[in-house]
Short mmCIF file of C-alpha atoms in Angstrom, two decimals:
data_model
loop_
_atom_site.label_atom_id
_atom_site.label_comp_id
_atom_site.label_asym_id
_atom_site.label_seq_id
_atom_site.Cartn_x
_atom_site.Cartn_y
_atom_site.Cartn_z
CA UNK A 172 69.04 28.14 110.15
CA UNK A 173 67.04 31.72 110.75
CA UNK A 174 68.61 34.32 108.59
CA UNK A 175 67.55 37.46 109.81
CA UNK A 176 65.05 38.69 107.60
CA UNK A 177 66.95 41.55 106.00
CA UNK A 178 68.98 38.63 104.37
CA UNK A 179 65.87 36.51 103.76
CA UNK A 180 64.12 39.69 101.80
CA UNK A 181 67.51 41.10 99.61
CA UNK A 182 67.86 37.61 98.53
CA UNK A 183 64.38 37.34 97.46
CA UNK A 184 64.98 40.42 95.93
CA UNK A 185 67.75 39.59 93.76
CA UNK A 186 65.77 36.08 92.17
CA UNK A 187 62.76 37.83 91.92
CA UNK A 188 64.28 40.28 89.59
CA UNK A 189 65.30 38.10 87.10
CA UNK A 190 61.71 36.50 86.79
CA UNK A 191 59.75 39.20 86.94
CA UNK A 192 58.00 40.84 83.62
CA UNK A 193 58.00 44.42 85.15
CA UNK A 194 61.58 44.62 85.92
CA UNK A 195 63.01 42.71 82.95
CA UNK A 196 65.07 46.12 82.21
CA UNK A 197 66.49 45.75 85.66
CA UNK A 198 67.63 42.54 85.85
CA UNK A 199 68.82 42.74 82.54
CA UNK A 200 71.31 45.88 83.63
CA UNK A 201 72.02 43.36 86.79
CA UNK A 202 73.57 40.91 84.59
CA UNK A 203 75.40 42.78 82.52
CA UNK A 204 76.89 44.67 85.76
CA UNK A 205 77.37 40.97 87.13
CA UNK A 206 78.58 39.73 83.86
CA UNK A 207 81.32 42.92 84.14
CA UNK A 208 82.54 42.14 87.44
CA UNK A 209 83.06 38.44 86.22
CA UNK A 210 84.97 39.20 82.89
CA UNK A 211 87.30 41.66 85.07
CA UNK A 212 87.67 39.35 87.78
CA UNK A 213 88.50 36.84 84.88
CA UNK A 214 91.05 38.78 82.92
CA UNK A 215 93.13 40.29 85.79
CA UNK A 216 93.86 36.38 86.92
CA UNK A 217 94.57 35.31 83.30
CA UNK A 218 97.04 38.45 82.45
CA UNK A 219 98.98 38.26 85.84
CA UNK A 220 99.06 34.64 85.34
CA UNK A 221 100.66 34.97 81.78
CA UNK A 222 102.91 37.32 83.17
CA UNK A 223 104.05 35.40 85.95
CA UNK A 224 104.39 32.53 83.41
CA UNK A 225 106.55 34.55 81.10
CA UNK A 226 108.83 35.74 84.29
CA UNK A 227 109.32 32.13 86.00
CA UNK A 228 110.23 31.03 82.16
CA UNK A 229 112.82 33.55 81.47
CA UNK A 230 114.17 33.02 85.18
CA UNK A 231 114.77 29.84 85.07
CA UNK A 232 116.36 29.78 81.60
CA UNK A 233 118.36 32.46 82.99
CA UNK A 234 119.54 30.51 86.10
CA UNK A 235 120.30 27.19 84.04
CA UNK A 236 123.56 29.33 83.04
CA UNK A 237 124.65 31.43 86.02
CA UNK A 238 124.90 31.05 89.50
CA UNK A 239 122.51 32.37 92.34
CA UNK A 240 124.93 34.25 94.19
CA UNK A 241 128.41 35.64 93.16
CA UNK A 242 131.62 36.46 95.25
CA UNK A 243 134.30 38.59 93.91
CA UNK A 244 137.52 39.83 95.71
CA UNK A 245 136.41 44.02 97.02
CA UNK A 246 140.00 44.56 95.32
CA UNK A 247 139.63 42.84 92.13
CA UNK A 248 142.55 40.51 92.17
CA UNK A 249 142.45 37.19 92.44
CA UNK A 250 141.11 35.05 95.23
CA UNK A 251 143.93 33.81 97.33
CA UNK A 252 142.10 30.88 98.30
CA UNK A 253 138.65 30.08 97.03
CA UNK A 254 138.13 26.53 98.56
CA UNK A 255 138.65 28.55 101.96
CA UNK A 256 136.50 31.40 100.85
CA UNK A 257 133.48 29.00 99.44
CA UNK A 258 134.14 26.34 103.46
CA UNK A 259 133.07 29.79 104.87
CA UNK A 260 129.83 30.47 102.55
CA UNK A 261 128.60 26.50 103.21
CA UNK A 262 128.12 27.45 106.92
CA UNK A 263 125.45 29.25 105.68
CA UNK A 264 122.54 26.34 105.35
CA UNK A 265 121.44 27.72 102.19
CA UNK A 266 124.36 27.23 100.21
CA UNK A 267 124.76 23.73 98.78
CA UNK A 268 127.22 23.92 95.75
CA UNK A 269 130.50 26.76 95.44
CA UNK A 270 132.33 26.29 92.15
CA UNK A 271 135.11 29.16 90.90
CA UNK A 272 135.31 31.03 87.82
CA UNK A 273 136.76 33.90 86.15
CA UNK A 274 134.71 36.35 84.50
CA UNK A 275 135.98 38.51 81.33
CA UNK A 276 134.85 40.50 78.45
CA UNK A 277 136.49 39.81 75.04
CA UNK A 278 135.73 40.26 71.26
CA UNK A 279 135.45 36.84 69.39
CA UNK A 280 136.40 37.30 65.42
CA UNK A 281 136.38 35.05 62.63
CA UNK A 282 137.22 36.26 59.36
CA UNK A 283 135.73 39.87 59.00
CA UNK A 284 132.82 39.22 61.92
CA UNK A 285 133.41 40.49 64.99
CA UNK A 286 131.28 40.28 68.06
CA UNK A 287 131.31 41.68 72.18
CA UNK A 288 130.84 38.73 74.15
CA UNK A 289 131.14 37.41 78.09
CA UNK A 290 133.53 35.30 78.55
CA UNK A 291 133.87 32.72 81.74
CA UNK A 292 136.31 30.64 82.81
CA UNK A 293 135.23 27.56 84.53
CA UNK A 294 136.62 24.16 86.19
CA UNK A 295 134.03 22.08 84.61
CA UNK A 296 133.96 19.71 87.66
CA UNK A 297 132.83 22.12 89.60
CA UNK A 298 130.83 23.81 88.03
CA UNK A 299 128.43 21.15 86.96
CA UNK A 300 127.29 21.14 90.88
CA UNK A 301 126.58 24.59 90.43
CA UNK A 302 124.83 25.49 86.83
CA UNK A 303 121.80 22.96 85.65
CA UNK A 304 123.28 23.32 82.27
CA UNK A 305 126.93 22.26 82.42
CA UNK A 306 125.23 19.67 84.91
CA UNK A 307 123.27 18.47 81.70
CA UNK A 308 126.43 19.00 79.18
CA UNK A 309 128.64 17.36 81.33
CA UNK A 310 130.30 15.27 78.53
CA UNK A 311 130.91 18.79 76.54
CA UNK A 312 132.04 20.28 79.59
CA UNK A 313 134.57 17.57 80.03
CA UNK A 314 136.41 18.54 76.54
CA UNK A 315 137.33 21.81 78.47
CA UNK A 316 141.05 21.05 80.04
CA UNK A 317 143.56 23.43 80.98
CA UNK A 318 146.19 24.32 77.76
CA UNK A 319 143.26 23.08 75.52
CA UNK A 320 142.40 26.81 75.03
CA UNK A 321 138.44 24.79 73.86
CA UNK A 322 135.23 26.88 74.51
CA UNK A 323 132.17 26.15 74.46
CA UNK A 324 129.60 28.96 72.73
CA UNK A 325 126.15 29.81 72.56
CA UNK A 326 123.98 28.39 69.44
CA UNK A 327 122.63 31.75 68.19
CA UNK A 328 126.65 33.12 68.76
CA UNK A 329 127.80 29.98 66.57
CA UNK A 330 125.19 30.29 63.64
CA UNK A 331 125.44 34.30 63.82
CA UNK A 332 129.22 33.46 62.87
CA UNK A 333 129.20 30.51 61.14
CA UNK A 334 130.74 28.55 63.46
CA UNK A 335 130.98 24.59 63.76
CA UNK A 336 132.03 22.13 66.32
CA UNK A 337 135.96 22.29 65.50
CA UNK A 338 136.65 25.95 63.90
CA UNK A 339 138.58 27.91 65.09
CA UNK A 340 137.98 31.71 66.35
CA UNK A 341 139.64 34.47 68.07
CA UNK A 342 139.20 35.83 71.23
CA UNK A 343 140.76 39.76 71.77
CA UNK A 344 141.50 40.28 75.16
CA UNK A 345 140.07 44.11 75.91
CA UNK A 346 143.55 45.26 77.66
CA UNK A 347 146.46 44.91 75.72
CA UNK A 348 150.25 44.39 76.48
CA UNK A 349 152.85 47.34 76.02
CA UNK A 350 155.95 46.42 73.52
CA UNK A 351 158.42 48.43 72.09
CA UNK A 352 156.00 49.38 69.17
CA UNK A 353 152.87 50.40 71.31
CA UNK A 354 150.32 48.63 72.63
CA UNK A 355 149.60 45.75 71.27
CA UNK A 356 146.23 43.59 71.68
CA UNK A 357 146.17 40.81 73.52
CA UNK A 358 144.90 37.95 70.47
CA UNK A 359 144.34 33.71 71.19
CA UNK A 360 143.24 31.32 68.90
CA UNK A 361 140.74 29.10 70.22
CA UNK A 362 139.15 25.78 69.22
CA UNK A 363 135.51 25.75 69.59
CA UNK A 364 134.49 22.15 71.17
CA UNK A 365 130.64 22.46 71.87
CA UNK A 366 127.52 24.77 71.80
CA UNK A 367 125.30 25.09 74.11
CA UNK A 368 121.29 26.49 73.91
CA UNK A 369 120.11 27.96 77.18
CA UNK A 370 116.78 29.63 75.78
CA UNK A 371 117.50 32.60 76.55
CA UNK A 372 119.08 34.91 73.44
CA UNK A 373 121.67 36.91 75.81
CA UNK A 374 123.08 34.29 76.94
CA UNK A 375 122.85 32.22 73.64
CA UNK A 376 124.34 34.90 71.42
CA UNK A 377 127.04 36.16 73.80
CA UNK A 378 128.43 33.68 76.33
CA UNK A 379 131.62 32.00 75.99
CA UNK A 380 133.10 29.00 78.38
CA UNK A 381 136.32 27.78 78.47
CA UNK A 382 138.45 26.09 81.47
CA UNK A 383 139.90 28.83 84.13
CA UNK A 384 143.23 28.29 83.96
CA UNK A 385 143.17 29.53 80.17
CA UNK A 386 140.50 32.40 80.77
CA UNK A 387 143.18 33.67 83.67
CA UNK A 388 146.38 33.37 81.55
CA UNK A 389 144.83 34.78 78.43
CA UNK A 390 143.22 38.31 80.79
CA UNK A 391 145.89 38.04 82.97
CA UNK A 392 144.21 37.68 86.43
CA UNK A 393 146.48 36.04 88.36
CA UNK A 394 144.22 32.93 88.92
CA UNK A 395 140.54 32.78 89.83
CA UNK A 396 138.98 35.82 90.40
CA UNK A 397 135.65 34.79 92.25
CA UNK A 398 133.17 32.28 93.46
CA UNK A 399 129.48 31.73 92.51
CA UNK A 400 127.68 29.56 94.70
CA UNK A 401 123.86 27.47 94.44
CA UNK A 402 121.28 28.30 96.75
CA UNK A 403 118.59 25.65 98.15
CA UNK A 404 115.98 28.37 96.88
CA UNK A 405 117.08 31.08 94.23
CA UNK A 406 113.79 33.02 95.51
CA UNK A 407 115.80 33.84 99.35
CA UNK A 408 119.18 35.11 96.95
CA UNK A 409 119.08 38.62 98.21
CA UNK A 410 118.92 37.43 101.75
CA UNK A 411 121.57 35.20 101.72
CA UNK A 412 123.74 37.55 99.80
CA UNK A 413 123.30 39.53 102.58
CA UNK A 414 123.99 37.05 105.08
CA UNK A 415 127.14 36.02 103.09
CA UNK A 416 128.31 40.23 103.15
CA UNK A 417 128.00 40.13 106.33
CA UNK A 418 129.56 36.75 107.52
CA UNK A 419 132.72 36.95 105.19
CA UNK A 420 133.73 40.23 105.66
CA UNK A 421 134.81 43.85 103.66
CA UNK A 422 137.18 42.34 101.85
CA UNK A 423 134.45 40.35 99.57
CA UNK A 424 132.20 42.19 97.40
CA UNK A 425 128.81 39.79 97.11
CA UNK A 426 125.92 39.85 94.36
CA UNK A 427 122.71 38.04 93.49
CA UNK A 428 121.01 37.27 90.46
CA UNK A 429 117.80 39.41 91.45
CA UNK A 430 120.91 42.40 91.52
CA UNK A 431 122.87 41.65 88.33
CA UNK A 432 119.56 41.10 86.66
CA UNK A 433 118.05 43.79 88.59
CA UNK A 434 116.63 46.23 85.19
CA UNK A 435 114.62 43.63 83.56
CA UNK A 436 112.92 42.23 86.63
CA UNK A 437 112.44 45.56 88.06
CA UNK A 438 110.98 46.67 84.39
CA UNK A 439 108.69 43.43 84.70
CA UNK A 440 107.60 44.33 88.02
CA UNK A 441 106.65 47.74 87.06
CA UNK A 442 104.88 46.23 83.70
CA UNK A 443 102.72 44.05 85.92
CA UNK A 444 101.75 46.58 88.34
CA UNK A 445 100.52 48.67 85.49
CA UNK A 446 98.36 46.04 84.56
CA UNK A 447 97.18 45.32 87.97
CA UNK A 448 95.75 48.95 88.03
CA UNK A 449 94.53 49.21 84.80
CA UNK A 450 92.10 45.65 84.59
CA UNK A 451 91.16 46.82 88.46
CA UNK A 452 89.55 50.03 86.96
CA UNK A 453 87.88 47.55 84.60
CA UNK A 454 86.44 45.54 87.79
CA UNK A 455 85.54 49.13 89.59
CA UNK A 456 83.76 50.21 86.48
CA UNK A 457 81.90 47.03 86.37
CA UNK A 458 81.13 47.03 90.35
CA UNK A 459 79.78 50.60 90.07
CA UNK A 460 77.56 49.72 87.61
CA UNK A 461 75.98 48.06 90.76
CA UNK A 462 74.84 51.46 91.71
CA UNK A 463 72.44 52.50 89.06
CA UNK A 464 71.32 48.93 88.76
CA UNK A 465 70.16 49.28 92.92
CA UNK A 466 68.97 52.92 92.25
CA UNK A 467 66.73 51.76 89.47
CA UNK A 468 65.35 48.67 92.03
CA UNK A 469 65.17 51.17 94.71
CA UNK A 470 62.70 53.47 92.51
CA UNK A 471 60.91 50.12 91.15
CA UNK A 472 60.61 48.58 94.84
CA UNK A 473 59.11 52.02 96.39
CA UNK A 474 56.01 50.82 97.38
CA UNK A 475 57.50 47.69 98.92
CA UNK A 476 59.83 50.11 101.29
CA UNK A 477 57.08 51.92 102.49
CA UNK A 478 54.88 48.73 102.92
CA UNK A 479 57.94 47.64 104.96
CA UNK A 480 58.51 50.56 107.01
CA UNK A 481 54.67 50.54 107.95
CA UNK A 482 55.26 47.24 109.00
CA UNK A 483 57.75 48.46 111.64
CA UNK A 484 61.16 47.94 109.65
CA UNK A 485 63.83 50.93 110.36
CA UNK A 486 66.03 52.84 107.58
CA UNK A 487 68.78 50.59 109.17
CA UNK A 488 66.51 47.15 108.10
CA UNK A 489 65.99 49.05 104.73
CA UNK A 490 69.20 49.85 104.25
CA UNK A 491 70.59 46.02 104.78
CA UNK A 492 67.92 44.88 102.75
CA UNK A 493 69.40 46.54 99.33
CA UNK A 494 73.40 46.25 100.72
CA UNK A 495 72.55 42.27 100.89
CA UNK A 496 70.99 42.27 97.21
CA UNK A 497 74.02 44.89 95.84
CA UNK A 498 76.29 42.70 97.52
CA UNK A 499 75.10 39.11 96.54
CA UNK A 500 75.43 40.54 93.19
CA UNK A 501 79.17 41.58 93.81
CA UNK A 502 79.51 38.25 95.28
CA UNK A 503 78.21 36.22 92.48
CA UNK A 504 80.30 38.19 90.08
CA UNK A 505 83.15 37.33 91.64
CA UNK A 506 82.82 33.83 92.17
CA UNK A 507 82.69 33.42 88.47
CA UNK A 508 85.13 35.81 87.59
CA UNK A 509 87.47 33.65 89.71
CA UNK A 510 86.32 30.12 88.38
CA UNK A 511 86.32 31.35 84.98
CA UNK A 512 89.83 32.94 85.49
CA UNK A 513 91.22 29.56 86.91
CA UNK A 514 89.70 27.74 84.29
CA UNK A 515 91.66 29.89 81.34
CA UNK A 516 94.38 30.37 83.04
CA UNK A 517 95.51 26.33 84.42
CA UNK A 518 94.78 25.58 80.53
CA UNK A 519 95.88 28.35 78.73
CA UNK A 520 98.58 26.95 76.94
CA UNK A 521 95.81 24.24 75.56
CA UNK A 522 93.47 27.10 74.43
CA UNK A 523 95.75 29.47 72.68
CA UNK A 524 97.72 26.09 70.37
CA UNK A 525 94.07 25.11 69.74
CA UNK A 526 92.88 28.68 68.60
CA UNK A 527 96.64 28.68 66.45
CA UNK A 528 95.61 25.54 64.93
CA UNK A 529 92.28 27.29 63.86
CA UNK A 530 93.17 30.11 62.53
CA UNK A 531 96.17 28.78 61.29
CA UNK A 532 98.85 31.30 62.80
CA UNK A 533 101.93 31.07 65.35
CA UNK A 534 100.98 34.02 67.96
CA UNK A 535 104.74 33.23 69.15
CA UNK A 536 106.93 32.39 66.68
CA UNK A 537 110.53 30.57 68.29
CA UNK A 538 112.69 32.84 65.71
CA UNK A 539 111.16 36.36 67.37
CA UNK A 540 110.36 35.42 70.69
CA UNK A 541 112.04 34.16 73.41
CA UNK A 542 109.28 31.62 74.71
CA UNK A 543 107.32 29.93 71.73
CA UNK A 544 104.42 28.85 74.14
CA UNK A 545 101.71 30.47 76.24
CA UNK A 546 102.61 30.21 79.73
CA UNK A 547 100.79 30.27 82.57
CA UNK A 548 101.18 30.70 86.58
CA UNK A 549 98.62 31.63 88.65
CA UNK A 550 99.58 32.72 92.02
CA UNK A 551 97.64 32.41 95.32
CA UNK A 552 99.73 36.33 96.42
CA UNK A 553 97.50 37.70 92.89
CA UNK A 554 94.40 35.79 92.88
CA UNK A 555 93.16 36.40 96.53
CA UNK A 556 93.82 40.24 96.52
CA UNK A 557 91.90 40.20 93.45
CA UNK A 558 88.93 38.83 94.95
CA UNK A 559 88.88 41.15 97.76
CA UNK A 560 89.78 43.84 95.59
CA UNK A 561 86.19 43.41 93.81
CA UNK A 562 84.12 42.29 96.51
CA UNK A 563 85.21 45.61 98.77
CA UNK A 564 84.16 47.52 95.50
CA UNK A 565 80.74 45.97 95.03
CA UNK A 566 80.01 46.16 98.32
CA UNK A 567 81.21 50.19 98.67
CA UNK A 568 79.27 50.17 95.43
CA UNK A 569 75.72 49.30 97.23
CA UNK A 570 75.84 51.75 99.79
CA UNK A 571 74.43 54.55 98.76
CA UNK A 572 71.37 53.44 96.74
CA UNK A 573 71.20 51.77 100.18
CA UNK A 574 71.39 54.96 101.65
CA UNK A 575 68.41 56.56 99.36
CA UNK A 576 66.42 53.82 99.58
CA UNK A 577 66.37 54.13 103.90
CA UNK A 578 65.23 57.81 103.11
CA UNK A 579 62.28 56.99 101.46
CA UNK A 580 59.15 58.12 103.39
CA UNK A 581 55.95 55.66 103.56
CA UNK A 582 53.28 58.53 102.98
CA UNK A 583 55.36 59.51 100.03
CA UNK A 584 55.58 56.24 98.26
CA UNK A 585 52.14 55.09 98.62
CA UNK A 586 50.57 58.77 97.87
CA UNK A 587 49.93 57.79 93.92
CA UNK A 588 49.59 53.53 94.87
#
């Protein structure tokens, strides 16, 4: 194949360098700016990687205990009909499990310790087609029945109260009945049949379950007071809660997860776009190091320019000649950056216990944080913008040393040769 020989010479250019005695300076400043582009390339793949890790971790965790998509009554009274309500959300193909509940807010005391907590009243047969984790505590599930008053409470909840399988506590219902001597709290006593541990603290240290029929006689609702249903993909939520608004009509109000989760992912999202910018400075830096790298080559390969341009080559042939060599170098830098990024970030979990085990520390201790591993996901939507991201940067990088170097005039260069 006949490369045109602007290719054929900036290629030449750039092996030469690295051999040659004279311009050992050179190529040494074309390494590092290689090396630069490489290690930025290479740590804006591993961070975004962690970070989309850490996100798909606490996302799932979050939707093992609550549903993709929620449906409430726009008056908020209790749904006349739910079975009717969740026939009309399955003719939407993405739905593929409906299960009703009754959501509440209550104070749960025992002894002098008092706590805020969510409360939720499910049908446990239902609900295990909706929720992986009364799917996966099915049995404990089961031990919720109607007149039972049983719940079922997070871990951290029951060790932050000193609560066992088979004490009792007591739930405060926030609204309170009138009698002749005032207002009087609304107080059960309930029987605490299971724990659950969803990995993920809010949820852990602040959820309660117990069967429907007991959540709506204890707050009073009237019955069931909405319907959360399972999506085929959690990802198209906000679409199909849309869809569903639409379909059922004003007198539903409908939410998604991305919405009633909507400050931490939105602080997340912010929190990686920050990083985005600040590790592509770190790539720009490195990239316009490229410039004073081909300046210096341009002043060391003088002689060779005007030889050229004797020969019959134009400022345009110049001028490719040193864009090819600036941007093989941008190329190069890149390629590693990305096969070095890959390589850390597909194993990073492997690297960081083995870097724990010799130094002897826990970077992420299970009693402080919510994940106690490294994780890692690297995306094709961060990876490939990243890539062209530095290679537009190298190769904006070459093009004015590119520039001088076309301006340099033959009688001038070889005056003192």
């Amino acid at each position: 194949m006949n490369l045109p020989y602007e290719w054929r010479v900036g290629w030449r250019y750039t092996r030469a360098g690295r051999g040659a005695r004279r311009n050992g300076f050179i190529s040494f400043i074309s390494g590092v700016s290689v090396l630069g582009i490489a290690l930025g390339v290479a740590a804006l793949i591993i961070v975004l990687s962690v970070m989309n890790g850490f996100q798909k971790e606490v996302r799932d965790r979050m939707l093992s205990v609550i549903a993709h998509v929620e449906i409430y009554d726009a008056h908020g009274g209790p749904l006349d009909d739910w079975k009717a309500l969740a026939a009309r959300a399955r003719q939407n193909p993405q739905v593929i499990g409906a299960a009703p509940f009754v959501p509440a807010q209550a104070l749960i005391a025992r002894g002098e310790n008092m706590r805020g907590t969510m409360v939720r009243g499910i049908v446990p047969d239902e609900e295990i087609t909706v929720t992986p984790l009364a799917a996966q505590m099915k049995s404990t599930m089961a031990l919720l029945t109607p007149g039972s008053w049983g719940v079922v409470i997070g871990a951290e909840l029951a060790n932050g109260m000193n609560v066992r399988v088979g004490d009792p506590i007591t739930l405060v219902a926030p609204s309170g009945q009138d009698t002749p001597a005032g207002v009087v709290p609304r107080i059960k006593q309930v029987t605490v049949v299971g724990t659950f541990n969803a990995g993920h603290y809010e949820y852990d240290n602040g959820l309660v379950l117990m069967h429907a029929d007991d959540a709506a006689k204890l707050f009073r609702t009237g019955g069931l007071t909405a319907v959360q249903l399972k999506l085929k993909d959690s990802q198209d939520a906000r679409v199909v809660a849309g869809e569903l608004a639409v379909s059922l009509g004003s007198d539903v109000v409908v939410n998604d997860w991305t919405r009633t989760n909507r400050n931490w992912f939105d602080a997340v999202q912010v929190e990686k776009r920050m990083m985005f910018i600040i590790l592509t400075l770190i790539v720009a830096v490195a990239a316009f190091n490229l410039v004073s790298t081909l300046v210096m080559t341009v002043t060391d390969k003088r002689a060779d320019i005007a030889i050229l341009r004797t020969l019959g080559a134009t400022p345009g042939s110049i001028m490719g000649i040193f864009m090819v060599q600036g941007a093989l170098s941008g190329i190069l830098g890149t390629l590693s950056g990305l096969g070095l990024g890959l390589l850390v970030a597909f194993n990073v979990g492997a690297i960081v216990q083995f870097i724990e085990h010799l130094l002897g520390v826990h970077f992420l201790p299970g009693s402080i944080y919510l994940i106690s591993r490294m994780p890692s996901d690297p995306q094709a939507g961060d990876i490939v913008p990243i890539a062209v991201i530095s290679l537009v940067l190298s190769f904006l990088a070459t093009i004015y040393p590119s520039w001088r170097a076309s301006r340099v005039q033959p009688a001038e260069a070889l005056r003192y040769e």
